[in-house]
PDB file of C-alpha atoms in Angstrom:
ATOM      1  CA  UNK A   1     110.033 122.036  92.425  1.00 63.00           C
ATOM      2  CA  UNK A   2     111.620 118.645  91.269  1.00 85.00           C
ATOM      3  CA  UNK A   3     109.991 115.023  91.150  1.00 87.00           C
ATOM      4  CA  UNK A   4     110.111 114.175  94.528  1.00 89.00           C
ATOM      5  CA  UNK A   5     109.106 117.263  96.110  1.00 93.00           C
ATOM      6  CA  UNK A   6     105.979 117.236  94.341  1.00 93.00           C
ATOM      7  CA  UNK A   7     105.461 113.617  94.766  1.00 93.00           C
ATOM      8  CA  UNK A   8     106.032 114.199  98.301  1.00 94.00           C
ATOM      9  CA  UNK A   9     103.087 117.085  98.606  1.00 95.00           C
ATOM     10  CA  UNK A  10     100.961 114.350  96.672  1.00 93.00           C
ATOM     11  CA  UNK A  11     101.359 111.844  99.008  1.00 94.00           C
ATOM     12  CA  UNK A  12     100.811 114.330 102.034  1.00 95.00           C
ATOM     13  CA  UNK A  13      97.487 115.603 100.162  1.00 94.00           C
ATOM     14  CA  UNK A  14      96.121 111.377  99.767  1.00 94.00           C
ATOM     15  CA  UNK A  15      97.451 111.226 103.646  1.00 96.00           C
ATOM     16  CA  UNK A  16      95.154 113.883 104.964  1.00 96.00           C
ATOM     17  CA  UNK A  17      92.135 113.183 103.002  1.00 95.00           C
ATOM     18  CA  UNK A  18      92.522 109.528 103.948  1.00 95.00           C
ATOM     19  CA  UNK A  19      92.602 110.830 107.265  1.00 96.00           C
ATOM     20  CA  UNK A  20      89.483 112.942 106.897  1.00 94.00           C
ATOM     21  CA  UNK A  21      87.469 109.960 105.030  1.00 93.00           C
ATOM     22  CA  UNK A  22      88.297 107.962 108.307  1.00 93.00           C
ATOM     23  CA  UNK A  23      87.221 109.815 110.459  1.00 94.00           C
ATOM     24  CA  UNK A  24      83.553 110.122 108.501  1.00 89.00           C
ATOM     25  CA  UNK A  25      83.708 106.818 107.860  1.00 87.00           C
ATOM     26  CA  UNK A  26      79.925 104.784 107.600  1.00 84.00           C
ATOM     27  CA  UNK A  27      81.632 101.528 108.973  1.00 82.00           C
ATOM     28  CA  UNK A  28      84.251 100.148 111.197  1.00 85.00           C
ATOM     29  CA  UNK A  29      85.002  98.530 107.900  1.00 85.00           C
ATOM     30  CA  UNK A  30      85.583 101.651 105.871  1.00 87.00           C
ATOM     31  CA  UNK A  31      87.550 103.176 108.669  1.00 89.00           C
ATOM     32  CA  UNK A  32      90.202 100.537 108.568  1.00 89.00           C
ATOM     33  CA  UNK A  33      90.637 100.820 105.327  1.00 90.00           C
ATOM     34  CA  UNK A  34      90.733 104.534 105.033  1.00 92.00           C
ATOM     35  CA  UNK A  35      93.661 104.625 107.870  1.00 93.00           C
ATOM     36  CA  UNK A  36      95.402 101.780 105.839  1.00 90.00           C
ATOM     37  CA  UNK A  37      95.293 103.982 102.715  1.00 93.00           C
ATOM     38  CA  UNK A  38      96.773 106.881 104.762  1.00 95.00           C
ATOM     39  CA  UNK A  39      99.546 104.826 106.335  1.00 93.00           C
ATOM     40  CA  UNK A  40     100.316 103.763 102.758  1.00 91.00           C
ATOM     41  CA  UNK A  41     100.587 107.662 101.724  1.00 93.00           C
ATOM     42  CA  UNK A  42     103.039 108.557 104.828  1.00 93.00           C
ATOM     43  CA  UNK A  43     105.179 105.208 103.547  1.00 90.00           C
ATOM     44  CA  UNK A  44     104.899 106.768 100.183  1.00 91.00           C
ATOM     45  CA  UNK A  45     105.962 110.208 101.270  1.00 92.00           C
ATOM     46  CA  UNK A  46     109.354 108.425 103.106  1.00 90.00           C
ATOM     47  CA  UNK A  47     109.825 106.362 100.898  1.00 87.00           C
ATOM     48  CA  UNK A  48     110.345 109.485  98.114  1.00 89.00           C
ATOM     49  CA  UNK A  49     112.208 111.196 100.987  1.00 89.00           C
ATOM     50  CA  UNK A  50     114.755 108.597 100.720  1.00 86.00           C
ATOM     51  CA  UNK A  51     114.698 108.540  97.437  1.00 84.00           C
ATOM     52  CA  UNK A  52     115.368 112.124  97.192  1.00 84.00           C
ATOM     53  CA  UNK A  53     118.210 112.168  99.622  1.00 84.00           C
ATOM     54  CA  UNK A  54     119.909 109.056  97.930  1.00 77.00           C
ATOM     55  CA  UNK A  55     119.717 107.260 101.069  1.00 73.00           C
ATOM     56  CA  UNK A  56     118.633 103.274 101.263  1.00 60.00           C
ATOM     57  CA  UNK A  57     115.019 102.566 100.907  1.00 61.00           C
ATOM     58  CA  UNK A  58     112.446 101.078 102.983  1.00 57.00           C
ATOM     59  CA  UNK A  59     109.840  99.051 101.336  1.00 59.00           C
ATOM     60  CA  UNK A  60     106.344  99.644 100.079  1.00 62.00           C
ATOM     61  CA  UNK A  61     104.662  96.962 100.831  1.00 66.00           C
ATOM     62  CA  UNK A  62     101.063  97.128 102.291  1.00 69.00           C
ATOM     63  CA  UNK A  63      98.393  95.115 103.342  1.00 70.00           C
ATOM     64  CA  UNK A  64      95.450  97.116 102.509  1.00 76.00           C
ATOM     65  CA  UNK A  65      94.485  95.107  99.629  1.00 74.00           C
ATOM     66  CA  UNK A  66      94.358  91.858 102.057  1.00 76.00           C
ATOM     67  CA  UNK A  67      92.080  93.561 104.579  1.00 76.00           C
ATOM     68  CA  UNK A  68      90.322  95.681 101.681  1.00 79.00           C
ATOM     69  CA  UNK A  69      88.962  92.435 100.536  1.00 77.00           C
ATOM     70  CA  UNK A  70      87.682  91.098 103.879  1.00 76.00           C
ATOM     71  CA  UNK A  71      85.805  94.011 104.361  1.00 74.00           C
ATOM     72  CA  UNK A  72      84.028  94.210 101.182  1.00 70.00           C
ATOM     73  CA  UNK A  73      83.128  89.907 101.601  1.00 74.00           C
ATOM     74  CA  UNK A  74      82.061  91.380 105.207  1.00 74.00           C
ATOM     75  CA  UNK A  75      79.563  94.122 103.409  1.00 70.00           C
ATOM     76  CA  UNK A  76      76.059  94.150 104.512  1.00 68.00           C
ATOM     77  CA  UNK A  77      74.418  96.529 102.189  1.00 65.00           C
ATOM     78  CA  UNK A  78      70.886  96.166 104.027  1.00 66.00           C
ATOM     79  CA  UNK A  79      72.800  97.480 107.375  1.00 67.00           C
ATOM     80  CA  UNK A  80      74.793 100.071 105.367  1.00 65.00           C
ATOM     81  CA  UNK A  81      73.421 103.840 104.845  1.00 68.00           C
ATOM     82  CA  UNK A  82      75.140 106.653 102.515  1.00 70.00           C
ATOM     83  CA  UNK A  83      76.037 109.265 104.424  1.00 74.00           C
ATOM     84  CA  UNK A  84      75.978 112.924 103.054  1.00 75.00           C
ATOM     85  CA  UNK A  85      78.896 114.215 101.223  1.00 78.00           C
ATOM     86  CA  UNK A  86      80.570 110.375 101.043  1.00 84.00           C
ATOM     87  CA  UNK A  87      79.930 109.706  97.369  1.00 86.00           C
ATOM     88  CA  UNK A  88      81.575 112.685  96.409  1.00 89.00           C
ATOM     89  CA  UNK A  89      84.255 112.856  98.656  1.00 89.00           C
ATOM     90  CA  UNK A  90      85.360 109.136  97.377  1.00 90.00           C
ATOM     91  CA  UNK A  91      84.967 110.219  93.833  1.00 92.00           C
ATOM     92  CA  UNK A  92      87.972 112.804  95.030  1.00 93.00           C
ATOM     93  CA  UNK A  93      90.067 109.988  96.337  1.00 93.00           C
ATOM     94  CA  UNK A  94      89.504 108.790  93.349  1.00 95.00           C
ATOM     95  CA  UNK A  95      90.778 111.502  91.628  1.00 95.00           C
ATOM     96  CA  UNK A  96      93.701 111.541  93.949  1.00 93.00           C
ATOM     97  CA  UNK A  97      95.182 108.584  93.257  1.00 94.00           C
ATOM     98  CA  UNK A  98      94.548 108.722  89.564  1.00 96.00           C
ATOM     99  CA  UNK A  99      96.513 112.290  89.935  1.00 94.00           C
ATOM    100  CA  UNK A 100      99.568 110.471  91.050  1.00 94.00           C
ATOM    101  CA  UNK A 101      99.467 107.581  88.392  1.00 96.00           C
ATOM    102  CA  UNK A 102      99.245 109.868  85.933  1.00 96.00           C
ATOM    103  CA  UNK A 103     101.629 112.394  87.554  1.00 95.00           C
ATOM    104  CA  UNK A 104     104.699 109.352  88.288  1.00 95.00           C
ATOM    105  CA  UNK A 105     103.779 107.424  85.490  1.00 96.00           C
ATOM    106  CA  UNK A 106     105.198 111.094  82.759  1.00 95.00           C
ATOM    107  CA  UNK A 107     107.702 111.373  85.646  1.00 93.00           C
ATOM    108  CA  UNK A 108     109.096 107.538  85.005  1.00 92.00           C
ATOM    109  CA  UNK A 109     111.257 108.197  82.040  1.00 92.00           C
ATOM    110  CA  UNK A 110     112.755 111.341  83.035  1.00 90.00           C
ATOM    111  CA  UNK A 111     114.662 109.570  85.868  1.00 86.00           C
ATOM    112  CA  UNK A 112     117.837 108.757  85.493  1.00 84.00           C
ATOM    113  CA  UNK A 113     118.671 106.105  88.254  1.00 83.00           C
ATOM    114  CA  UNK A 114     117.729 102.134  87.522  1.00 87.00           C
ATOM    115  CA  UNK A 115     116.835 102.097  91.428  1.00 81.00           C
ATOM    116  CA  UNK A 116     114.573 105.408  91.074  1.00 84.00           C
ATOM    117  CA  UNK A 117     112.684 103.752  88.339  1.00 88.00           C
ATOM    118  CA  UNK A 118     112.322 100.540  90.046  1.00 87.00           C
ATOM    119  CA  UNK A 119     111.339 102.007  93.165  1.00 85.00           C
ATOM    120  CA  UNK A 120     108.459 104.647  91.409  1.00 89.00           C
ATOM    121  CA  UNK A 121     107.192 101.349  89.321  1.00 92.00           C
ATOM    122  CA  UNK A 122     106.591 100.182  93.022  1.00 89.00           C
ATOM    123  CA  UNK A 123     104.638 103.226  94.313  1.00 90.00           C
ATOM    124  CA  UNK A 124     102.841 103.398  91.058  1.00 93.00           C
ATOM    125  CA  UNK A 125     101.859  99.577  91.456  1.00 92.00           C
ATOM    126  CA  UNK A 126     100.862 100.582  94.748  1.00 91.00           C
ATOM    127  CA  UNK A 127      98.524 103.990  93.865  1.00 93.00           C
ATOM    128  CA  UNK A 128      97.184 101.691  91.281  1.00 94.00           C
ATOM    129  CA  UNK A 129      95.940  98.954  94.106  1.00 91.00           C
ATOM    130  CA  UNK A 130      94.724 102.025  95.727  1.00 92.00           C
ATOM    131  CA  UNK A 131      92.601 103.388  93.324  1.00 94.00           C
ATOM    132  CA  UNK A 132      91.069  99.471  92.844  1.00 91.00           C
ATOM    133  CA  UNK A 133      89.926  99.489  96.150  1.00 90.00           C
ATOM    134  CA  UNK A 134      88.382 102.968  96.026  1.00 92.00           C
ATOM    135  CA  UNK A 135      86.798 102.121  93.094  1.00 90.00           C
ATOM    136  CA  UNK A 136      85.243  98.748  95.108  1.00 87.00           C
ATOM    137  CA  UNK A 137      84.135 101.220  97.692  1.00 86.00           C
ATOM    138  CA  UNK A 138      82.663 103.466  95.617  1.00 86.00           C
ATOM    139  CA  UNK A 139      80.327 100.541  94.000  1.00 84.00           C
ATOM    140  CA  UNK A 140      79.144  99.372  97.594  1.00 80.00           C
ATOM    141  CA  UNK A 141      77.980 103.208  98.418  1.00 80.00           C
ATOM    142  CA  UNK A 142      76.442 103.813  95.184  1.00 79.00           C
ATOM    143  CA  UNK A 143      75.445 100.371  94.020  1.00 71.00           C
ATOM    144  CA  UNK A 144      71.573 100.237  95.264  1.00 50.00           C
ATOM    145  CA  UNK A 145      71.301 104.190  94.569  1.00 45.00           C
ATOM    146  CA  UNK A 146      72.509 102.909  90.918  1.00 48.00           C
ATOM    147  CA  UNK A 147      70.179  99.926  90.176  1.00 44.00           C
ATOM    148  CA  UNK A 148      66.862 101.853  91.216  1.00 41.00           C
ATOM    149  CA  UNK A 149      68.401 104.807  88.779  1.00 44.00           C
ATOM    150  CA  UNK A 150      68.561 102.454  85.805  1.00 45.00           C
ATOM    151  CA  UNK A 151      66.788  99.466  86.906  1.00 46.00           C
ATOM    152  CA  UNK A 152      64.934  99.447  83.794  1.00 45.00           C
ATOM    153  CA  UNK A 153      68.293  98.566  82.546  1.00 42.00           C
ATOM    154  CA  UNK A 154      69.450  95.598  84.568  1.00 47.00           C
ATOM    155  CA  UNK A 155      69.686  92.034  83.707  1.00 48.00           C
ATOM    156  CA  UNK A 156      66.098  90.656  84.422  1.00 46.00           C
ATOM    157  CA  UNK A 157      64.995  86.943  85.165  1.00 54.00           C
ATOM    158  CA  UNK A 158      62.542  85.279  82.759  1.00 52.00           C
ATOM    159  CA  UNK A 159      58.948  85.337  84.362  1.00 43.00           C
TER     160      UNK A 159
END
């Protein structure tokens, strides 16, 4: 298997469970931004496509981080509930995405192509956005589970 096959199963993999995640989704919110995320994966996995069969390339530019951001300044946490299984399965998206840094980030200098390299900085930019926003979404789930866990740590106002 070369570089771009296996970058194309990665992207397929983030696709599906972006997929999945939507469709479990605790918020209209979270939905959106799950579906962005797997749009951004099937871009990804043309985008490599073309890359692999030296024809011209589309673009990777997204949106998600645009809308990302409105829905976390729209987050109610008193109207938001954890649902079973979420924390952990956005821990794996998580993992996901830092999969394919890692993975195209080795990959970078073994291409040969000014072009290829340009164009994996771009997807690599773009996983990296990716994983920022999954981290953000991972701190609204598990932020009031977190302070009552170490509450006897937090920052605490003078009486």
């Amino acid at each position: 298997m070369d570089l771009f096959d296996i970058a194309i199963k990665l992207e397929q993999e983030g696709a599906q469970l972006y997929t999945e995640l939507a469709k479990k989704a605790p918020t209209e919110g979270f939905t959106t931004i799950f579906k962005m995320l797997a749009d951004d994966e099937k871009k990804h996995e043309r985008y490599f496509k073309a890359l692999q069969s030296k024809s011209a390339l589309a673009t990777v530019d997204s949106s998600v981080l645009e809308q990302a951001k409105q829905v976390f300044r729209d987050f109610d946490p008193d109207n938001f509930f954890v649902i079973d299984g979420q924390i952990p399965a956005y821990e794996e998206a998580l993992r996901v995405e830092k999969k394919s840094i890692d993975f195209y980030t080795e990959q970078l200098p073994s291409l040969e192509f000014e072009a290829e390299k340009k164009a994996l900085k771009q997807i690599i930019a773009e996983e990296k956005r990716h994983y920022a926003i999954l981290e953000e979404m991972l701190k609204l789930v598990t932020r009031p589970h977190r302070w009552v866990e170490d509450a006897e740590f937090g920052v605490r106002e003078e009486y």
